[in-house]
């Protein structure tokens, strides 16, 4: 139960574009609909100024929960790759010396598919031990490397760190689920108001007996370019109704009963 | 005398699913709620879906019996009312000039044109050739409005003819058109007529605030419905107290 009382760091991820790839390969770079654990750990590691080859073992012990405040829509970017001097692109084939060969002269430009989420907004709650969370809270406010929402070109908008109602950077004495139900929902212009929000929570795999559990392969083993790999984690899907939403208003609109003016039966 | 009914439909039953998906079947079942050789007139109805629940709202000039629907598409022996019937008279008594209501209606916005485009052009040409006597002006072809802008304009243009006026915007309500009403749902219904022909209906649901401008015309619109597709769940305007 000590995990219950560990401090929680809350981030609000929003920006014109986000992109959270977990299974992308080659020229097709897709995005998931929610931030991945590798993306969030990568963001924290970048804030602390860790090199790619540095250990991330302490960060892997963090528990995270993601709330979808605005799901956003997918965007496919028309993206091309070419050599600036007009020479042919390198291909995967190698010559006898082990050097990459150059491709066909007809293919000087390559089209690649890059997917983004536009107008999405997420609340991410991260729970871990006291010392580490203090360090991470400071690092997010004073990042050593530029922070990005899943891809280097996706710049966050506004303040990342979401303080609690007393203005403290860490949320204490509550579970991840309670923290995600307590963070304000902010209305965005032109977005219709939901009456509850979906949440994806890290869950220990021994609680697999009750349903609504799912497995996602997005836990990094290392960010070292030569040792990359991923393992999976178990997550639970729940709903929360945070402050800022007015489920009653929605209910009243739906319930406008044409019998209300007809009196008793 | 008019009656408003609410019939709950069980989506877990085969017949319930049929009523939810096929307006032709729903229409037929509603007509069966009245005994033969009576002046049924034209019952108006609307299918309402709330999440996984659904119910029918039916306005009829005779008191209906819904047992044939509740038996095959209701909850059998379960406790609780499966249908609700109330006299419409209390509402009719409230219709007076200037009174404001919250309204909801599902309509089938269409217009008639003598120069239809696309697939309607061919249909119009055949009809004109078959039915128009020499020297007579051909009748227009009925074409649906398919976009939000067209459907909204269609509604705005007709509301006055139906005896209502759209209430001006007040501080509590807002909508893009600058009037206190919104297009809350759009649908394209495709189903087979009993004769086998394919029917396609473009429907739009509007909700908001209206004021009665001509009580006599408004009452006629409420009791007899508005627009096309009345047999298929369009044209019923229901009124509630504005919030």
PDB file of C-alpha atoms in Angstrom, chain B residues 45-156:
ATOM      1  CA  UNK B  45     -43.779   9.265 -34.714  1.00  0.00           C
ATOM      2  CA  UNK B  46     -40.100   9.593 -33.899  1.00  0.00           C
ATOM      3  CA  UNK B  47     -37.514   7.049 -32.796  1.00  0.00           C
ATOM      4  CA  UNK B  48     -35.365   8.322 -29.904  1.00  0.00           C
ATOM      5  CA  UNK B  49     -32.059   6.715 -29.005  1.00  0.00           C
ATOM      6  CA  UNK B  50     -30.298   7.414 -25.720  1.00  0.00           C
ATOM      7  CA  UNK B  51     -27.084   5.458 -25.582  1.00  0.00           C
ATOM      8  CA  UNK B  52     -28.107   1.809 -25.847  1.00  0.00           C
ATOM      9  CA  UNK B  53     -31.757   2.552 -25.015  1.00  0.00           C
ATOM     10  CA  UNK B  54     -34.453   3.403 -27.544  1.00  0.00           C
ATOM     11  CA  UNK B  55     -38.094   4.395 -27.472  1.00  0.00           C
ATOM     12  CA  UNK B  56     -40.802   5.448 -29.887  1.00  0.00           C
ATOM     13  CA  UNK B  57     -42.764   8.649 -29.482  1.00  0.00           C
ATOM     14  CA  UNK B  58     -46.110   8.438 -31.256  1.00  0.00           C
ATOM     15  CA  UNK B  59     -48.773  11.107 -31.665  1.00  0.00           C
ATOM     16  CA  UNK B  60     -52.147   9.725 -32.771  1.00  0.00           C
ATOM     17  CA  UNK B  61     -55.734  10.967 -32.906  1.00  0.00           C
ATOM     18  CA  UNK B  62     -57.043   7.718 -31.356  1.00  0.00           C
ATOM     19  CA  UNK B  63     -56.020   5.949 -28.175  1.00  0.00           C
ATOM     20  CA  UNK B  64     -53.591   3.202 -29.286  1.00  0.00           C
ATOM     21  CA  UNK B  65     -52.874  -0.264 -27.920  1.00  0.00           C
ATOM     22  CA  UNK B  66     -49.161  -1.113 -27.894  1.00  0.00           C
ATOM     23  CA  UNK B  67     -49.312  -4.684 -26.581  1.00  0.00           C
ATOM     24  CA  UNK B  68     -48.266  -6.198 -29.928  1.00  0.00           C
ATOM     25  CA  UNK B  69     -45.021  -4.166 -29.833  1.00  0.00           C
ATOM     26  CA  UNK B  70     -44.300  -4.613 -26.114  1.00  0.00           C
ATOM     27  CA  UNK B  71     -44.891  -8.359 -26.437  1.00  0.00           C
ATOM     28  CA  UNK B  72     -42.364  -8.947 -29.218  1.00  0.00           C
ATOM     29  CA  UNK B  73     -39.972  -6.041 -28.686  1.00  0.00           C
ATOM     30  CA  UNK B  74     -40.361  -5.162 -24.997  1.00  0.00           C
ATOM     31  CA  UNK B  75     -39.313  -6.828 -21.747  1.00  0.00           C
ATOM     32  CA  UNK B  76     -41.901  -9.594 -21.460  1.00  0.00           C
ATOM     33  CA  UNK B  77     -42.774 -10.192 -17.831  1.00  0.00           C
ATOM     34  CA  UNK B  78     -40.412  -7.587 -16.385  1.00  0.00           C
ATOM     35  CA  UNK B  79     -41.769  -5.155 -13.815  1.00  0.00           C
ATOM     36  CA  UNK B  80     -42.403  -1.580 -14.888  1.00  0.00           C
ATOM     37  CA  UNK B  81     -44.399   0.170 -17.571  1.00  0.00           C
ATOM     38  CA  UNK B  82     -43.470  -0.757 -21.133  1.00  0.00           C
ATOM     39  CA  UNK B  83     -45.528   1.988 -22.733  1.00  0.00           C
ATOM     40  CA  UNK B  84     -46.918   5.303 -21.593  1.00  0.00           C
ATOM     41  CA  UNK B  85     -49.958   7.050 -23.064  1.00  0.00           C
ATOM     42  CA  UNK B  86     -51.111  10.574 -22.205  1.00  0.00           C
ATOM     43  CA  UNK B  87     -53.721  12.924 -23.601  1.00  0.00           C
ATOM     44  CA  UNK B  88     -52.254  15.723 -25.714  1.00  0.00           C
ATOM     45  CA  UNK B  89     -54.983  18.172 -24.676  1.00  0.00           C
ATOM     46  CA  UNK B  90     -52.965  19.880 -21.856  1.00  0.00           C
ATOM     47  CA  UNK B  91     -50.310  20.864 -24.402  1.00  0.00           C
ATOM     48  CA  UNK B  92     -52.863  21.974 -26.998  1.00  0.00           C
ATOM     49  CA  UNK B  93     -54.365  24.284 -24.344  1.00  0.00           C
ATOM     50  CA  UNK B  94     -50.980  25.931 -23.847  1.00  0.00           C
ATOM     51  CA  UNK B  95     -50.622  26.997 -27.490  1.00  0.00           C
ATOM     52  CA  UNK B  96     -50.999  30.763 -27.530  1.00  0.00           C
ATOM     53  CA  UNK B  97     -49.358  33.590 -29.435  1.00  0.00           C
ATOM     54  CA  UNK B  98     -45.918  34.563 -28.102  1.00  0.00           C
ATOM     55  CA  UNK B  99     -45.480  31.572 -25.805  1.00  0.00           C
ATOM     56  CA  UNK B 100     -41.965  30.116 -25.817  1.00  0.00           C
ATOM     57  CA  UNK B 101     -41.102  26.408 -25.814  1.00  0.00           C
ATOM     58  CA  UNK B 102     -38.090  24.149 -26.071  1.00  0.00           C
ATOM     59  CA  UNK B 103     -38.635  22.048 -29.198  1.00  0.00           C
ATOM     60  CA  UNK B 104     -37.216  18.925 -30.769  1.00  0.00           C
ATOM     61  CA  UNK B 105     -37.979  17.622 -34.215  1.00  0.00           C
ATOM     62  CA  UNK B 106     -36.532  15.175 -36.716  1.00  0.00           C
ATOM     63  CA  UNK B 107     -37.272  16.233 -40.268  1.00  0.00           C
ATOM     64  CA  UNK B 108     -36.530  15.142 -43.808  1.00  0.00           C
ATOM     65  CA  UNK B 109     -35.303  18.298 -45.586  1.00  0.00           C
ATOM     66  CA  UNK B 110     -35.976  18.093 -49.333  1.00  0.00           C
ATOM     67  CA  UNK B 111     -36.658  20.541 -52.132  1.00  0.00           C
ATOM     68  CA  UNK B 112     -38.127  20.300 -55.591  1.00  0.00           C
ATOM     69  CA  UNK B 113     -36.125  21.313 -58.623  1.00  0.00           C
ATOM     70  CA  UNK B 114     -36.667  21.202 -62.393  1.00  0.00           C
ATOM     71  CA  UNK B 115     -32.917  20.948 -63.042  1.00  0.00           C
ATOM     72  CA  UNK B 116     -31.657  18.144 -60.772  1.00  0.00           C
ATOM     73  CA  UNK B 117     -28.006  17.118 -60.762  1.00  0.00           C
ATOM     74  CA  UNK B 118     -26.254  13.763 -60.801  1.00  0.00           C
ATOM     75  CA  UNK B 119     -28.289  10.571 -60.509  1.00  0.00           C
ATOM     76  CA  UNK B 120     -31.524  12.569 -60.120  1.00  0.00           C
ATOM     77  CA  UNK B 121     -31.102  14.048 -63.625  1.00  0.00           C
ATOM     78  CA  UNK B 122     -31.698  10.705 -65.323  1.00  0.00           C
ATOM     79  CA  UNK B 123     -34.658   9.905 -63.101  1.00  0.00           C
ATOM     80  CA  UNK B 124     -36.192  13.312 -63.857  1.00  0.00           C
ATOM     81  CA  UNK B 125     -35.750  12.858 -67.604  1.00  0.00           C
ATOM     82  CA  UNK B 126     -37.586   9.504 -67.582  1.00  0.00           C
ATOM     83  CA  UNK B 127     -40.410  10.855 -65.451  1.00  0.00           C
ATOM     84  CA  UNK B 128     -40.837  13.937 -67.630  1.00  0.00           C
ATOM     85  CA  UNK B 129     -40.972  11.821 -70.769  1.00  0.00           C
ATOM     86  CA  UNK B 130     -43.593   9.489 -69.273  1.00  0.00           C
ATOM     87  CA  UNK B 131     -45.892  11.853 -67.385  1.00  0.00           C
ATOM     88  CA  UNK B 132     -45.803  15.290 -68.939  1.00  0.00           C
ATOM     89  CA  UNK B 133     -48.407  16.011 -71.635  1.00  0.00           C
ATOM     90  CA  UNK B 134     -47.303  18.130 -74.601  1.00  0.00           C
ATOM     91  CA  UNK B 135     -46.920  21.820 -73.796  1.00  0.00           C
ATOM     92  CA  UNK B 136     -47.219  21.412 -70.038  1.00  0.00           C
ATOM     93  CA  UNK B 137     -44.542  22.517 -67.593  1.00  0.00           C
ATOM     94  CA  UNK B 138     -42.835  19.410 -66.093  1.00  0.00           C
ATOM     95  CA  UNK B 139     -43.125  18.783 -62.375  1.00  0.00           C
ATOM     96  CA  UNK B 140     -39.982  19.178 -60.306  1.00  0.00           C
ATOM     97  CA  UNK B 141     -37.958  16.303 -58.935  1.00  0.00           C
ATOM     98  CA  UNK B 142     -37.715  15.958 -55.152  1.00  0.00           C
ATOM     99  CA  UNK B 143     -34.061  16.086 -54.109  1.00  0.00           C
ATOM    100  CA  UNK B 144     -32.753  15.805 -50.513  1.00  0.00           C
ATOM    101  CA  UNK B 145     -30.679  18.464 -48.773  1.00  0.00           C
ATOM    102  CA  UNK B 146     -27.505  16.725 -47.710  1.00  0.00           C
ATOM    103  CA  UNK B 147     -25.270  19.307 -46.035  1.00  0.00           C
ATOM    104  CA  UNK B 148     -25.490  20.945 -42.603  1.00  0.00           C
ATOM    105  CA  UNK B 149     -25.740  24.386 -44.202  1.00  0.00           C
ATOM    106  CA  UNK B 150     -28.577  23.390 -46.578  1.00  0.00           C
ATOM    107  CA  UNK B 151     -30.499  21.505 -43.902  1.00  0.00           C
ATOM    108  CA  UNK B 152     -30.214  24.381 -41.428  1.00  0.00           C
ATOM    109  CA  UNK B 153     -31.294  26.927 -44.025  1.00  0.00           C
ATOM    110  CA  UNK B 154     -34.209  24.710 -45.059  1.00  0.00           C
ATOM    111  CA  UNK B 155     -35.363  24.592 -41.434  1.00  0.00           C
ATOM    112  CA  UNK B 156     -34.920  28.323 -40.837  1.00  0.00           C
TER     113      UNK B 156
END
